[in-house]
Amino acid sequence: MKIHEYQAKELLRLNKVPVPLGFVAHSLAEVREIAAKVVSFPVVVKAQIHAGGRGKGGGVKLAHSVEEVAARAEKILGMNLVTPQTGPAGKKVKKLLIEQGVSIKHEYYLSLVHDRASAGIVIMASVAGGMDIEKVAAETPEKIIKVNVNPLLGIQSYHCRNAAFLLGLPVEAIRQFNQIINSLYQLFTEKDCSQIEINPLVLTDSDQLYALDAKINFDESALFRHKEILELHDPEEDDPLEAEAARFNLNYIKLDGNVGNMVNGAGLAMATMDIIKMAGAEPANFLDVGGGANAEMVENGFRIILKDTNVKAILVNIFGGILRCDVLAQGIVQAAKNSHIDVPVVVRMEGTNVEQGRKILADSGLELITAVDLQDAAQKIGSIVGGLK
Ligand code: GDP
Ligand code: MN
């Protein structure tokens, strides 16, 4: 689960990581109230959306007077912010962070993530922090340093010294850097984070370190034991189709392609997405209807897949176990009757009651394309999508 920058900074503040003084605003009136309290300029006006790259998209602006704060805020609040991370559709800005500006001597990158290779937490840092970190990672990866932490031993002072040394931090900032890393590590493990990213961590003219930006993600499977984190969830930032799917207990993740797919079982769903890609097409979603799905869930699955206007074809790939093929077939027929399916549907099913399932589909009068096996299904989807180009 993602949270907003202003919420992440509040958590940092509570954990003694220095952040600039700032307040969240939901309206222009609130912006003015906050600006009137500001001690000195510049002030930074920052769009709060669940995506990075806001600076590049015009969602982070400096202002040098109360009037300028208001003018900047008026432009950003309500705008559709398009950044390299939002996709072309962008995200509507509904909140702003109005923050005390900081004089920047240097921008560093600092993050903590799980590292599957070492089965621990890795601290990543770079002297080349700021808005071009993706370019640094792609072109000069040697500028990103990594310090692995053994989860059983926890963070040690040598981890901090190594990172500080590799970054070439000035002596004045090292003590503060150690404290920041220790606090972040504690926050990460205590709250079951999956990522903490501070980009930039800045060094000011007076050699003070500040977290100028903060992105924190949480492991959703652990949220049951962090009620206070769950309260930070902002439903307005959720993908509307994913939110609807969650209400129907469907495991759906929207993707960018044009082949919708409905599968039972997460492993089979992953394999099916691979097969769609190998056929030269791109999946429009991940959808696991679950082992125990009924006809109604299949119908809901179809409805959600079809709400995505990118979908040009659907691949149904079901291995009938607990979800029997005849139940699936009834679901497809029901869905076709209740919702208008206007794209080709390729069905591959195998397993319990497959003959009955095939008969239900054949007798339904629907124009379905049946596939004998996975390879056949992939070829059929590939040629449908290939024919669209
Ligand atoms: P992002 O683009 O979504 O990652 O948003 P950031 O919060 O990282 O802001 C983007 C950039 O704005 C930073 O890399 C800084 O260069 C700049 N910026 C943010 N806050 C301040 C500030 O207080 N003072 C100055 N001078 N620049 C800032
Ligand atoms: Mn940033």
GROMACS .gro file of C-alpha atoms and ligand atoms in nm:
model
  418
    1MET     CA    1   0.000   0.000   0.000
    2LYS     CA    2   0.126   0.343  -0.091
    3ILE     CA    3   0.080   0.658   0.112
    4HIS     CA    4   0.122   1.027   0.028
    5GLU     CA    5   0.444   1.221   0.074
    6TYR     CA    6   0.293   1.434   0.354
    7GLN     CA    7   0.191   1.120   0.542
    8ALA     CA    8   0.531   0.959   0.490
    9LYS     CA    9   0.701   1.274   0.620
   10GLU     CA   10   0.482   1.268   0.930
   11LEU     CA   11   0.604   0.913   0.999
   12LEU     CA   12   0.962   1.027   0.940
   13ARG     CA   13   0.916   1.319   1.179
   14LEU     CA   14   0.783   1.084   1.448
   15ASN     CA   15   1.092   0.868   1.392
   16LYS     CA   16   1.330   1.161   1.425
   17VAL     CA   17   1.425   1.188   1.060
   18PRO     CA   18   1.459   1.559   0.981
   19VAL     CA   19   1.198   1.688   0.736
   20PRO     CA   20   1.110   2.048   0.646
   21LEU     CA   21   0.813   2.206   0.821
   22GLY     CA   22   0.504   2.158   0.605
   23PHE     CA   23   0.126   2.129   0.606
   24VAL     CA   24  -0.123   1.957   0.380
   25ALA     CA   25  -0.393   2.163   0.205
   26HIS     CA   26  -0.712   2.042   0.038
   27SER     CA   27  -0.831   2.380  -0.089
   28LEU     CA   28  -0.698   2.721  -0.189
   29ALA     CA   29  -0.838   2.870   0.132
   30GLU     CA   30  -0.628   2.625   0.331
   31VAL     CA   31  -0.324   2.710   0.117
   32ARG     CA   32  -0.360   3.078   0.208
   33GLU     CA   33  -0.399   3.001   0.578
   34ILE     CA   34  -0.080   2.796   0.571
   35ALA     CA   35   0.114   3.049   0.364
   36ALA     CA   36   0.027   3.322   0.616
   37LYS     CA   37   0.200   3.117   0.889
   38VAL     CA   38   0.521   3.068   0.690
   39VAL     CA   39   0.833   3.203   0.855
   40SER     CA   40   1.043   3.262   0.548
   41PHE     CA   41   1.049   3.212   0.173
   42PRO     CA   42   1.092   3.027  -0.056
   43VAL     CA   43   0.805   2.792   0.008
   44VAL     CA   44   0.757   2.475  -0.197
   45VAL     CA   45   0.417   2.383  -0.337
   46LYS     CA   46   0.398   2.008  -0.397
   47ALA     CA   47   0.127   1.799  -0.563
   48GLN     CA   48   0.030   1.497  -0.352
   49ILE     CA   49  -0.035   1.197  -0.576
   50HIS     CA   50   0.070   0.834  -0.549
   51ALA     CA   51   0.335   0.861  -0.821
   52GLY     CA   52   0.686   0.994  -0.853
   53GLY     CA   53   0.839   1.222  -1.111
   54ARG     CA   54   0.615   1.510  -1.002
   55GLY     CA   55   0.893   1.765  -1.040
   56LYS     CA   56   0.931   1.677  -1.407
   57GLY     CA   57   0.556   1.695  -1.463
   58GLY     CA   58   0.524   2.044  -1.312
   59GLY     CA   59   0.385   1.932  -0.978
   60VAL     CA   60   0.662   2.080  -0.756
   61LYS     CA   61   0.716   2.458  -0.760
   62LEU     CA   62   0.902   2.711  -0.551
   63ALA     CA   63   0.726   3.032  -0.448
   64HIS     CA   64   0.873   3.352  -0.300
   65SER     CA   65   0.568   3.529  -0.158
   66VAL     CA   66   0.224   3.451  -0.020
   67GLU     CA   67   0.077   3.564  -0.353
   68GLU     CA   68   0.306   3.335  -0.548
   69VAL     CA   69   0.223   3.041  -0.321
   70ALA     CA   70  -0.145   3.101  -0.393
   71ALA     CA   71  -0.084   3.135  -0.767
   72ARG     CA   72   0.126   2.818  -0.785
   73ALA     CA   73  -0.128   2.630  -0.573
   74GLU     CA   74  -0.414   2.744  -0.796
   75LYS     CA   75  -0.237   2.599  -1.100
   76ILE     CA   76  -0.143   2.266  -0.942
   77LEU     CA   77  -0.454   2.189  -0.733
   78GLY     CA   78  -0.703   2.010  -0.955
   79MET     CA   79  -0.461   1.972  -1.243
   80ASN     CA   80  -0.422   1.643  -1.422
   81LEU     CA   81  -0.059   1.570  -1.345
   82VAL     CA   82   0.120   1.354  -1.600
   83THR     CA   83   0.459   1.220  -1.491
   84PRO     CA   84   0.682   0.940  -1.619
   85GLN     CA   85   0.519   0.722  -1.351
   86THR     CA   86   0.149   0.802  -1.395
   87GLY     CA   87   0.118   0.682  -1.753
   88PRO     CA   88  -0.035   0.906  -2.021
   89ALA     CA   89  -0.368   0.932  -1.838
   90GLY     CA   90  -0.208   1.122  -1.546
   91LYS     CA   91  -0.353   1.170  -1.199
   92LYS     CA   92  -0.577   1.444  -1.067
   93VAL     CA   93  -0.420   1.647  -0.787
   94LYS     CA   94  -0.653   1.673  -0.487
   95LYS     CA   95  -0.408   1.769  -0.215
   96LEU     CA   96  -0.102   1.989  -0.184
   97LEU     CA   97   0.189   1.989   0.056
   98ILE     CA   98   0.293   2.345   0.139
   99GLU     CA   99   0.642   2.323   0.276
  100GLN     CA  100   0.924   2.541   0.400
  101GLY     CA  101   1.190   2.562   0.126
  102VAL     CA  102   1.540   2.437   0.193
  103SER     CA  103   1.867   2.565   0.046
  104ILE     CA  104   2.024   2.271  -0.132
  105LYS     CA  105   2.398   2.214  -0.146
  106HIS     CA  106   2.368   1.855  -0.265
  107GLU     CA  107   2.097   1.598  -0.347
  108TYR     CA  108   2.157   1.235  -0.245
  109TYR     CA  109   1.946   0.927  -0.305
  110LEU     CA  110   1.868   0.690  -0.017
  111SER     CA  111   1.636   0.393  -0.004
  112LEU     CA  112   1.565   0.070   0.180
  113VAL     CA  113   1.404  -0.225   0.002
  114HIS     CA  114   1.380  -0.599   0.035
  115ASP     CA  115   1.652  -0.777  -0.154
  116ARG     CA  116   1.539  -1.120  -0.264
  117ALA     CA  117   1.886  -1.231  -0.369
  118SER     CA  118   2.032  -1.184  -0.020
  119ALA     CA  119   1.699  -1.245   0.158
  120GLY     CA  120   1.750  -0.929   0.359
  121ILE     CA  121   1.711  -0.556   0.350
  122VAL     CA  122   1.939  -0.358   0.123
  123ILE     CA  123   2.026   0.008   0.172
  124MET     CA  124   2.079   0.180  -0.160
  125ALA     CA  125   2.233   0.523  -0.184
  126SER     CA  126   2.378   0.749  -0.446
  127VAL     CA  127   2.567   1.072  -0.463
  128ALA     CA  128   2.374   1.141  -0.784
  129GLY     CA  129   2.030   1.180  -0.624
  130GLY     CA  130   1.743   1.395  -0.747
  131MET     CA  131   1.513   1.388  -1.041
  132ASP     CA  132   1.736   1.185  -1.275
  133ILE     CA  133   1.795   0.880  -1.055
  134GLU     CA  134   1.632   0.647  -1.311
  135LYS     CA  135   1.883   0.767  -1.569
  136VAL     CA  136   2.169   0.715  -1.322
  137ALA     CA  137   2.046   0.359  -1.255
  138ALA     CA  138   2.024   0.284  -1.627
  139GLU     CA  139   2.343   0.449  -1.750
  140THR     CA  140   2.585   0.465  -1.458
  141PRO     CA  141   2.472   0.197  -1.213
  142GLU     CA  142   2.814   0.207  -1.044
  143LYS     CA  143   2.703   0.538  -0.893
  144ILE     CA  144   2.446   0.351  -0.684
  145ILE     CA  145   2.595   0.184  -0.382
  146LYS     CA  146   2.436  -0.106  -0.198
  147VAL     CA  147   2.484  -0.213   0.162
  148ASN     CA  148   2.321  -0.541   0.262
  149VAL     CA  149   2.186  -0.585   0.612
  150ASN     CA  150   2.144  -0.927   0.764
  151PRO     CA  151   1.792  -0.923   0.913
  152LEU     CA  152   1.895  -1.141   1.206
  153LEU     CA  153   2.173  -0.906   1.311
  154GLY     CA  154   1.998  -0.583   1.221
  155ILE     CA  155   2.166  -0.260   1.133
  156GLN     CA  156   2.520  -0.208   1.263
  157SER     CA  157   2.731   0.106   1.280
  158TYR     CA  158   2.963  -0.024   1.009
  159HIS     CA  159   2.670  -0.033   0.765
  160CYS     CA  160   2.620   0.340   0.823
  161ARG     CA  161   2.991   0.418   0.807
  162ASN     CA  162   3.028   0.222   0.482
  163ALA     CA  163   2.736   0.404   0.322
  164ALA     CA  164   2.853   0.745   0.446
  165PHE     CA  165   3.207   0.678   0.328
  166LEU     CA  166   3.100   0.554  -0.015
  167LEU     CA  167   2.880   0.864  -0.053
  168GLY     CA  168   3.168   1.090   0.046
  169LEU     CA  169   2.954   1.276   0.302
  170PRO     CA  170   3.121   1.567   0.480
  171VAL     CA  171   3.231   1.483   0.834
  172GLU     CA  172   2.979   1.729   0.981
  173ALA     CA  173   2.689   1.528   0.837
  174ILE     CA  174   2.798   1.174   0.926
  175ARG     CA  175   2.649   1.160   1.276
  176GLN     CA  176   2.316   1.281   1.141
  177PHE     CA  177   2.333   1.035   0.851
  178ASN     CA  178   2.386   0.743   1.095
  179GLN     CA  179   2.084   0.850   1.291
  180ILE     CA  180   1.871   0.879   0.977
  181ILE     CA  181   1.968   0.532   0.854
  182ASN     CA  182   1.903   0.377   1.195
  183SER     CA  183   1.564   0.545   1.219
  184LEU     CA  184   1.467   0.440   0.868
  185TYR     CA  185   1.571   0.081   0.934
  186GLN     CA  186   1.365   0.075   1.252
  187LEU     CA  187   1.063   0.224   1.075
  188PHE     CA  188   1.103  -0.025   0.789
  189THR     CA  189   1.105  -0.332   1.013
  190GLU     CA  190   0.855  -0.208   1.274
  191LYS     CA  191   0.588  -0.114   1.021
  192ASP     CA  192   0.650  -0.393   0.768
  193CYS     CA  193   0.745  -0.159   0.488
  194SER     CA  194   0.830  -0.291   0.146
  195GLN     CA  195   1.009   0.027   0.044
  196ILE     CA  196   1.128   0.354   0.189
  197GLU     CA  197   1.273   0.596  -0.062
  198ILE     CA  198   1.417   0.937   0.020
  199ASN     CA  199   1.499   1.112  -0.304
  200PRO     CA  200   1.643   1.360  -0.254
  201LEU     CA  201   1.805   1.345   0.084
  202VAL     CA  202   1.959   1.691   0.080
  203LEU     CA  203   2.259   1.849   0.240
  204THR     CA  204   2.190   2.215   0.316
  205ASP     CA  205   2.434   2.506   0.303
  206SER     CA  206   2.482   2.460   0.678
  207ASP     CA  207   2.559   2.085   0.635
  208GLN     CA  208   2.226   1.967   0.772
  209LEU     CA  209   2.056   1.664   0.618
  210TYR     CA  210   1.684   1.674   0.535
  211ALA     CA  211   1.448   1.423   0.375
  212LEU     CA  212   1.303   1.645   0.103
  213ASP     CA  213   1.089   1.375  -0.052
  214ALA     CA  214   0.959   1.048   0.090
  215LYS     CA  215   0.791   0.747  -0.061
  216ILE     CA  216   0.689   0.464   0.168
  217ASN     CA  217   0.516   0.141   0.064
  218PHE     CA  218   0.379  -0.115   0.304
  219ASP     CA  219   0.340  -0.490   0.274
  220GLU     CA  220  -0.037  -0.529   0.243
  221SER     CA  221  -0.033  -0.875   0.398
  222ALA     CA  222   0.096  -0.723   0.722
  223LEU     CA  223  -0.147  -0.431   0.744
  224PHE     CA  224  -0.376  -0.623   0.979
  225ARG     CA  225  -0.123  -0.555   1.254
  226HIS     CA  226  -0.078  -0.186   1.172
  227LYS     CA  227  -0.421  -0.028   1.203
  228GLU     CA  228  -0.268   0.320   1.223
  229ILE     CA  229  -0.104   0.264   0.882
  230LEU     CA  230  -0.423   0.126   0.729
  231GLU     CA  231  -0.591   0.453   0.827
  232LEU     CA  232  -0.351   0.634   0.595
  233HIS     CA  233  -0.499   0.458   0.293
  234ASP     CA  234  -0.642   0.708   0.043
  235PRO     CA  235  -0.913   0.533  -0.163
  236GLU     CA  236  -0.915   0.822  -0.410
  237GLU     CA  237  -0.573   0.711  -0.530
  238ASP     CA  238  -0.682   0.354  -0.602
  239ASP     CA  239  -0.740   0.240  -0.956
  240PRO     CA  240  -1.124   0.240  -0.986
  241LEU     CA  241  -1.133  -0.100  -1.159
  242GLU     CA  242  -0.904  -0.255  -0.898
  243ALA     CA  243  -1.121  -0.113  -0.621
  244GLU     CA  244  -1.436  -0.256  -0.780
  245ALA     CA  245  -1.268  -0.595  -0.826
  246ALA     CA  246  -1.167  -0.596  -0.459
  247ARG     CA  247  -1.532  -0.545  -0.362
  248PHE     CA  248  -1.617  -0.860  -0.560
  249ASN     CA  249  -1.329  -1.050  -0.396
  250LEU     CA  250  -1.149  -1.077  -0.729
  251ASN     CA  251  -0.776  -1.057  -0.746
  252TYR     CA  252  -0.738  -0.806  -1.031
  253ILE     CA  253  -0.446  -0.586  -1.130
  254LYS     CA  254  -0.479  -0.354  -1.427
  255LEU     CA  255  -0.198  -0.356  -1.681
  256ASP     CA  256  -0.132  -0.162  -1.999
  257GLY     CA  257  -0.193  -0.419  -2.276
  258ASN     CA  258  -0.504  -0.506  -2.477
  259VAL     CA  259  -0.565  -0.876  -2.408
  260GLY     CA  260  -0.790  -0.921  -2.106
  261ASN     CA  261  -0.752  -1.253  -1.933
  262MET     CA  262  -0.942  -1.450  -1.676
  263VAL     CA  263  -0.769  -1.736  -1.504
  264ASN     CA  264  -0.810  -1.942  -1.187
  265GLY     CA  265  -0.502  -1.953  -0.968
  266ALA     CA  266  -0.228  -1.693  -0.941
  267GLY     CA  267   0.041  -1.922  -1.084
  268LEU     CA  268  -0.167  -2.009  -1.388
  269ALA     CA  269  -0.250  -1.639  -1.429
  270MET     CA  270   0.121  -1.552  -1.435
  271ALA     CA  271   0.189  -1.832  -1.686
  272THR     CA  272  -0.102  -1.712  -1.901
  273MET     CA  273   0.037  -1.359  -1.909
  274ASP     CA  274   0.371  -1.503  -2.023
  275ILE     CA  275   0.193  -1.694  -2.298
  276ILE     CA  276   0.008  -1.382  -2.413
  277LYS     CA  277   0.343  -1.202  -2.435
  278MET     CA  278   0.504  -1.492  -2.618
  279ALA     CA  279   0.223  -1.472  -2.872
  280GLY     CA  280   0.333  -1.115  -2.939
  281ALA     CA  281   0.047  -0.948  -2.747
  282GLU     CA  282   0.032  -0.764  -2.414
  283PRO     CA  283  -0.190  -0.855  -2.118
  284ALA     CA  284  -0.443  -0.591  -2.011
  285ASN     CA  285  -0.472  -0.731  -1.663
  286PHE     CA  286  -0.394  -0.997  -1.413
  287LEU     CA  287  -0.713  -1.164  -1.292
  288ASP     CA  288  -0.725  -1.461  -1.063
  289VAL     CA  289  -1.088  -1.554  -1.005
  290GLY     CA  290  -0.976  -1.800  -0.740
  291GLY     CA  291  -1.010  -2.173  -0.702
  292GLY     CA  292  -1.359  -2.164  -0.559
  293ALA     CA  293  -1.515  -1.915  -0.800
  294ASN     CA  294  -1.882  -1.942  -0.893
  295ALA     CA  295  -2.070  -1.832  -1.204
  296GLU     CA  296  -2.143  -1.491  -1.052
  297MET     CA  297  -1.774  -1.423  -0.989
  298VAL     CA  298  -1.692  -1.518  -1.347
  299GLU     CA  299  -1.958  -1.274  -1.463
  300ASN     CA  300  -1.814  -0.999  -1.240
  301GLY     CA  301  -1.470  -1.077  -1.379
  302PHE     CA  302  -1.594  -1.029  -1.734
  303ARG     CA  303  -1.764  -0.703  -1.642
  304ILE     CA  304  -1.444  -0.561  -1.494
  305ILE     CA  305  -1.225  -0.676  -1.782
  306LEU     CA  306  -1.468  -0.518  -2.031
  307LYS     CA  307  -1.473  -0.184  -1.846
  308ASP     CA  308  -1.111  -0.139  -1.952
  309THR     CA  309  -1.152   0.025  -2.292
  310ASN     CA  310  -0.807  -0.095  -2.404
  311VAL     CA  311  -0.929  -0.456  -2.411
  312LYS     CA  312  -0.958  -0.586  -2.767
  313ALA     CA  313  -0.975  -0.960  -2.696
  314ILE     CA  314  -1.021  -1.186  -2.393
  315LEU     CA  315  -0.848  -1.511  -2.312
  316VAL     CA  316  -1.018  -1.737  -2.059
  317ASN     CA  317  -0.783  -2.002  -1.931
  318ILE     CA  318  -0.930  -2.226  -1.664
  319PHE     CA  319  -0.807  -2.548  -1.519
  320GLY     CA  320  -1.117  -2.702  -1.368
  321GLY     CA  321  -1.049  -2.831  -1.022
  322ILE     CA  322  -1.264  -2.690  -0.746
  323LEU     CA  323  -1.402  -2.446  -1.004
  324ARG     CA  324  -1.566  -2.696  -1.239
  325CYS     CA  325  -1.569  -2.634  -1.613
  326ASP     CA  326  -1.950  -2.649  -1.631
  327VAL     CA  327  -1.975  -2.375  -1.365
  328LEU     CA  328  -1.727  -2.163  -1.557
  329ALA     CA  329  -1.921  -2.217  -1.879
  330GLN     CA  330  -2.244  -2.109  -1.707
  331GLY     CA  331  -2.065  -1.798  -1.584
  332ILE     CA  332  -1.949  -1.711  -1.934
  333VAL     CA  333  -2.297  -1.760  -2.078
  334GLN     CA  334  -2.452  -1.555  -1.797
  335ALA     CA  335  -2.195  -1.280  -1.845
  336ALA     CA  336  -2.255  -1.271  -2.220
  337LYS     CA  337  -2.628  -1.237  -2.165
  338ASN     CA  338  -2.605  -0.971  -1.896
  339SER     CA  339  -2.320  -0.763  -2.028
  340HIS     CA  340  -2.252  -0.685  -2.387
  341ILE     CA  341  -1.934  -0.873  -2.483
  342ASP     CA  342  -1.820  -0.703  -2.801
  343VAL     CA  343  -1.468  -0.844  -2.831
  344PRO     CA  344  -1.354  -1.192  -2.940
  345VAL     CA  345  -1.327  -1.439  -2.652
  346VAL     CA  346  -1.091  -1.736  -2.669
  347VAL     CA  347  -1.168  -2.009  -2.417
  348ARG     CA  348  -0.931  -2.281  -2.312
  349MET     CA  349  -1.050  -2.506  -2.036
  350GLU     CA  350  -0.945  -2.841  -1.911
  351GLY     CA  351  -1.024  -3.054  -1.609
  352THR     CA  352  -1.333  -3.148  -1.408
  353ASN     CA  353  -1.653  -3.167  -1.616
  354VAL     CA  354  -1.481  -3.028  -1.924
  355GLU     CA  355  -1.716  -3.208  -2.164
  356GLN     CA  356  -2.024  -3.062  -1.996
  357GLY     CA  357  -1.860  -2.721  -2.000
  358ARG     CA  358  -1.783  -2.742  -2.371
  359LYS     CA  359  -2.140  -2.849  -2.441
  360ILE     CA  360  -2.283  -2.554  -2.247
  361LEU     CA  361  -2.066  -2.315  -2.450
  362ALA     CA  362  -2.145  -2.487  -2.780
  363ASP     CA  363  -2.522  -2.484  -2.712
  364SER     CA  364  -2.521  -2.121  -2.597
  365GLY     CA  365  -2.523  -1.974  -2.944
  366LEU     CA  366  -2.239  -1.742  -2.842
  367GLU     CA  367  -1.957  -1.677  -3.082
  368LEU     CA  368  -1.675  -1.810  -2.871
  369ILE     CA  369  -1.344  -1.930  -3.000
  370THR     CA  370  -1.249  -2.253  -2.832
  371ALA     CA  371  -0.890  -2.362  -2.803
  372VAL     CA  372  -0.780  -2.722  -2.758
  373ASP     CA  373  -0.475  -2.639  -2.550
  374LEU     CA  374  -0.265  -2.347  -2.429
  375GLN     CA  375  -0.052  -2.324  -2.737
  376ASP     CA  376  -0.359  -2.318  -2.957
  377ALA     CA  377  -0.509  -2.046  -2.732
  378ALA     CA  378  -0.194  -1.838  -2.760
  379GLN     CA  379  -0.189  -1.866  -3.138
  380LYS     CA  380  -0.555  -1.769  -3.163
  381ILE     CA  381  -0.508  -1.464  -2.937
  382GLY     CA  382  -0.190  -1.374  -3.125
  383SER     CA  383  -0.362  -1.378  -3.461
  384ILE     CA  384  -0.664  -1.178  -3.337
  385VAL     CA  385  -0.445  -0.906  -3.189
  386GLY     CA  386  -0.201  -0.921  -3.481
  387GLY     CA  387  -0.496  -0.866  -3.715
  388LEU     CA  388  -0.584  -0.542  -3.533
  389LYS     CA  389  -0.252  -0.376  -3.619
  390GDP     P1  390   0.943   1.408  -0.736
  390GDP     O1  391   0.979   1.475  -0.864
  390GDP     O2  392   0.804   1.351  -0.739
  390GDP     O3  393   1.043   1.305  -0.694
  390GDP     O4  394   0.937   1.524  -0.623
  390GDP     P2  395   1.048   1.580  -0.521
  390GDP     O5  396   0.982   1.604  -0.392
  390GDP     O6  397   1.169   1.492  -0.517
  390GDP     O7  398   1.088   1.722  -0.582
  390GDP     C1  399   1.155   1.733  -0.705
  390GDP     C2  400   1.270   1.829  -0.697
  390GDP     O8  401   1.226   1.956  -0.653
  390GDP     C3  402   1.379   1.791  -0.598
  390GDP     O9  403   1.469   1.696  -0.653
  390GDP     C4  404   1.444   1.924  -0.570
  390GDP    O10  405   1.542   1.951  -0.669
  390GDP     C5  406   1.330   2.025  -0.587
  390GDP     N1  407   1.287   2.072  -0.455
  390GDP     C6  408   1.199   2.011  -0.370
  390GDP     N2  409   1.192   2.079  -0.253
  390GDP     C7  410   1.280   2.184  -0.262
  390GDP     C8  411   1.321   2.289  -0.174
  390GDP    O11  412   1.279   2.303  -0.059
  390GDP     N3  413   1.415   2.378  -0.221
  390GDP     C9  414   1.467   2.368  -0.346
  390GDP     N4  415   1.556   2.455  -0.385
  390GDP     N5  416   1.431   2.270  -0.431
  390GDP    C10  417   1.341   2.179  -0.392
  391MN      MN  418   1.169   1.276  -0.540
   0.00000   0.00000   0.00000
